[in-house]
Short mmCIF file of C-alpha atoms in Angstrom, two decimals:
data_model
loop_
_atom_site.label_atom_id
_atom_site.label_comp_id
_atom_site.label_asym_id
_atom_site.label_seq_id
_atom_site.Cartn_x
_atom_site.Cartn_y
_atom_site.Cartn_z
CA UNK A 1 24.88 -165.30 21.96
CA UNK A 2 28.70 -165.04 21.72
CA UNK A 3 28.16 -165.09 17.74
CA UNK A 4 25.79 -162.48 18.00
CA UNK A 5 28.27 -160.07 20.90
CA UNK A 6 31.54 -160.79 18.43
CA UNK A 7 28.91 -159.29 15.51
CA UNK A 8 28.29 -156.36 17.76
CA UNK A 9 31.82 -155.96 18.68
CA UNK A 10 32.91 -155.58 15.23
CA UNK A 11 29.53 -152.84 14.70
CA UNK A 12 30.78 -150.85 17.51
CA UNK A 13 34.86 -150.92 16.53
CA UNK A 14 33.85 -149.92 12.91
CA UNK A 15 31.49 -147.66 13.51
CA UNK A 16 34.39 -145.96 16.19
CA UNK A 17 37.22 -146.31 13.21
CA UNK A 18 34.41 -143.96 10.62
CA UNK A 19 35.31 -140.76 10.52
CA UNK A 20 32.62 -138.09 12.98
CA UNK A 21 31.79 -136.50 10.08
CA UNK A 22 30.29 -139.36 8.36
CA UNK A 23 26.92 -138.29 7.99
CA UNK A 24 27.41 -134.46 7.72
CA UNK A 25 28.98 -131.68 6.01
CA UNK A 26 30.37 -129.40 9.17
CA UNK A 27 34.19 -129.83 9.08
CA UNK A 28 36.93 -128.57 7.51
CA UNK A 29 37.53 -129.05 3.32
CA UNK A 30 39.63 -128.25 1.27
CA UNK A 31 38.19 -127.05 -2.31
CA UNK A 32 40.07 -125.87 -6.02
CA UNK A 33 38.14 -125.26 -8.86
CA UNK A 34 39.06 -126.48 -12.96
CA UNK A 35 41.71 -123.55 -14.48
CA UNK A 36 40.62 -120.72 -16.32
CA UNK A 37 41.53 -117.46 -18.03
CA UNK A 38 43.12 -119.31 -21.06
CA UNK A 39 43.77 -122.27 -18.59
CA UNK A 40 46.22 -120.15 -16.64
CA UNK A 41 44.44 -119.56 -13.13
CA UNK A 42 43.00 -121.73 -10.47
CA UNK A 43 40.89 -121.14 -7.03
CA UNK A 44 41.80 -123.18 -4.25
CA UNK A 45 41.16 -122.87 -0.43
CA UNK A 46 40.22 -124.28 2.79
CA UNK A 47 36.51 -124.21 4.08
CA UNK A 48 34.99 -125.14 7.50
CA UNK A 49 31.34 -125.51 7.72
CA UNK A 50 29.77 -125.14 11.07
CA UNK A 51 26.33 -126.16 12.45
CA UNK A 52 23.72 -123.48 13.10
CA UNK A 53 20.83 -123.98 15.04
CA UNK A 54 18.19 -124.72 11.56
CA UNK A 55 18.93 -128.39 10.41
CA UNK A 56 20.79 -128.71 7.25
CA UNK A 57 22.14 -124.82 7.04
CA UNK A 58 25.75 -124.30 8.06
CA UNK A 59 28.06 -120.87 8.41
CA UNK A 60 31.49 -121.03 7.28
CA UNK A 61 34.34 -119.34 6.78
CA UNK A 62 37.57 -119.14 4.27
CA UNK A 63 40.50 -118.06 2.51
CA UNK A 64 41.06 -118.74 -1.10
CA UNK A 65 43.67 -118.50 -2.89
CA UNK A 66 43.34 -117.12 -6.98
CA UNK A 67 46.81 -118.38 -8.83
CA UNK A 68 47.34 -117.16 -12.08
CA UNK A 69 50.65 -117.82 -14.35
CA UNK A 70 52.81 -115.53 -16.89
CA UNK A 71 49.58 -115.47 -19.50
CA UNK A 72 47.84 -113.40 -16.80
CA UNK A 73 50.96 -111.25 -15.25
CA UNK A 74 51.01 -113.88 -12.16
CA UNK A 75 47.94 -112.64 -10.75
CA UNK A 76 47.85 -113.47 -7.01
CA UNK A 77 44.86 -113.12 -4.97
CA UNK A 78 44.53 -114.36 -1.49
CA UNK A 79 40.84 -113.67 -0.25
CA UNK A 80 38.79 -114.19 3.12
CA UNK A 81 35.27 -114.48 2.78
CA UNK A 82 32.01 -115.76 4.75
CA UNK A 83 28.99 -117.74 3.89
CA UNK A 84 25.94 -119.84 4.40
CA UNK A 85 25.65 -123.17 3.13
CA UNK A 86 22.10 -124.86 2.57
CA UNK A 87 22.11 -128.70 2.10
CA UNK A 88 19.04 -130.34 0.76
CA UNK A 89 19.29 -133.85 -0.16
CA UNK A 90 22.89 -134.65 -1.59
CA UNK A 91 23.19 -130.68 -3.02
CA UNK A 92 24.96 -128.01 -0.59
CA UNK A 93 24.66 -124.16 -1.85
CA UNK A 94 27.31 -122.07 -1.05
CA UNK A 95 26.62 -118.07 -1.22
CA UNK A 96 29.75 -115.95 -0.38
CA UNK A 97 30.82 -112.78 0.67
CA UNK A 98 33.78 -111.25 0.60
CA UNK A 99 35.18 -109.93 3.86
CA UNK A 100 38.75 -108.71 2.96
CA UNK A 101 41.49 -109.39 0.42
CA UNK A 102 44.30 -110.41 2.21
CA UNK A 103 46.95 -110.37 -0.43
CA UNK A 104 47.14 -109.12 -4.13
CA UNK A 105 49.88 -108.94 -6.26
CA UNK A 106 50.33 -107.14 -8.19
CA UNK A 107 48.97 -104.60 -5.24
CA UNK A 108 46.00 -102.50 -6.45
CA UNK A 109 44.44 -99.83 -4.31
CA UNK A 110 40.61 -101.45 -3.16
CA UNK A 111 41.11 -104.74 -4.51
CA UNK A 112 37.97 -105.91 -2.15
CA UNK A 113 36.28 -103.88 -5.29
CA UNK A 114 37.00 -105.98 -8.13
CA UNK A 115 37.07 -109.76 -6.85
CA UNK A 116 34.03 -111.52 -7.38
CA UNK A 117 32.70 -113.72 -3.98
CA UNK A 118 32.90 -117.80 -5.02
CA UNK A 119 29.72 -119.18 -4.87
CA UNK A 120 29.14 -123.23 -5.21
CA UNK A 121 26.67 -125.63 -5.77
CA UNK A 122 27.85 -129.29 -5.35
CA UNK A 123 26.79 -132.83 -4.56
CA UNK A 124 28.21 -134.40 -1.80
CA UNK A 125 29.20 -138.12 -2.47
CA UNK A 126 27.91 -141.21 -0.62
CA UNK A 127 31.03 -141.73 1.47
CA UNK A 128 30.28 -138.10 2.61
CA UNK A 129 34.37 -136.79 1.81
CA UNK A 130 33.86 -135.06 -1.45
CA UNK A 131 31.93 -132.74 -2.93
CA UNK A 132 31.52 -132.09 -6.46
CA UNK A 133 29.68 -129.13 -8.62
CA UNK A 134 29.99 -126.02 -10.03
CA UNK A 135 31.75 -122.65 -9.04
CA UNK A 136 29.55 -119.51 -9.91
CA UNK A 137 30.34 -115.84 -10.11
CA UNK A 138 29.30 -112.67 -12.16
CA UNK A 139 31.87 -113.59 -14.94
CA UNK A 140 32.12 -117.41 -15.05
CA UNK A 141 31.39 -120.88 -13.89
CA UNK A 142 33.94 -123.50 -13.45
CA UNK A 143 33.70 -127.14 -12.42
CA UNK A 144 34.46 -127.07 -8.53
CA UNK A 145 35.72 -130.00 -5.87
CA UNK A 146 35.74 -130.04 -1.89
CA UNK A 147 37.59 -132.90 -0.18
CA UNK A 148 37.68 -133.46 3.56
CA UNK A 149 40.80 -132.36 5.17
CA UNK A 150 41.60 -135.64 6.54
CA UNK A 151 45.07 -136.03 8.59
CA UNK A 152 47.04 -139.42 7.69
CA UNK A 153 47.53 -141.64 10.85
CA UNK A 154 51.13 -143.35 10.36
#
C-alpha cells in the first residue's frame, strides 16, 4: 500500500508540474515564419487561441509583425488580425482576417488594402508546445512555427 500511495504521489506532483495546456491548443504562442522576398523579410507574432463552445474550434486574436531589410526599403508592417482555428487530429487551420494595420513604414494611405491576412496550417507536436506547417496567402507560402509562450521560473 505505501508502495503503491508513494507511486500515486509522484502521478499527482508530475501531473501538477505539466504545463495546463498539455493537452490543448488554447493559450498564448508565439509564431515567425522562414524569410522571404529574396530572403530579406520575416512574419513573426504572438497568437492566443481561445475555446469556443464546438470542441476542437478556437477564436484568436493577433498582431504580427512583417520585417523586411535594405533589399526591400525596410518594409515595416505591424498588423492585427482575427481568426478561427479548426484542429482535427494533430493539424490546426488557421484562417485570418485582417482587422487593422497598426503600423507601416514607410506610411501608405489604406495599407489595410494591400496586406494579405496569414493563414496556417500546422501540426502540433506530441509534447503539445510547438506547432509546425505552412504559412499561406494570395502570393506565397512559407514554412511557419508556433511555440508556446512559456515564462522561465528562476
Amino acid at each position: 500500500m505505501k508502495r503503491f500511495l508513494a507511486l500515486f504521489g509522484c502521478a499527482v506532483a508530475l501531473s501538477a508540474a505539466m504545463p495546463a495546456f498539455a493537452d490543448e491548443v488554447t493559450g498564448d504562442w508565439l509564431f515567425d515564419t522562414s524569410k522571404f522576398a529574396s530572403n530579406d523579410c520575416q512574419i513573426t507574432g504572438r497568437i492566443t487561441f481561445k475555446d469556443t463552445k464546438v470542441k476542437n474550434t478556437y477564436t484568436c486574436l493577433f498582431v504580427s509583425e512583417q520585417i523586411c531589410g535594405k533589399i526591400n526599403g525596410n518594409l515595416y508592417i505591424r498588423v492585427q488580425q482575427s481568426c478561427t482555428a479548426q484542429r482535427i487530429g494533430k493539424q490546426v487551420a488557421i484562417k485570418t482576417k485582417v482587422d487593422k494595420v497598426l503600423e507601416r513604414r514607410p506610411d501608405i494611405p489604406f495599407p489595410e488594402d494591400y496586406y494579405l491576412a496569414d493563414n496556417f496550417i500546422v501540426e502540433l507536436s506530441p509534447k503539445k508546445n510547438e506547432m509546425n506547417g505552412e504559412h499561406y496567402d494570395e502570393q506565397r507560402q512559407l514554412k511557419a512555427r508556433f511555440w508556446r509562450d512559456e515564462q522561465l521560473i528562476g
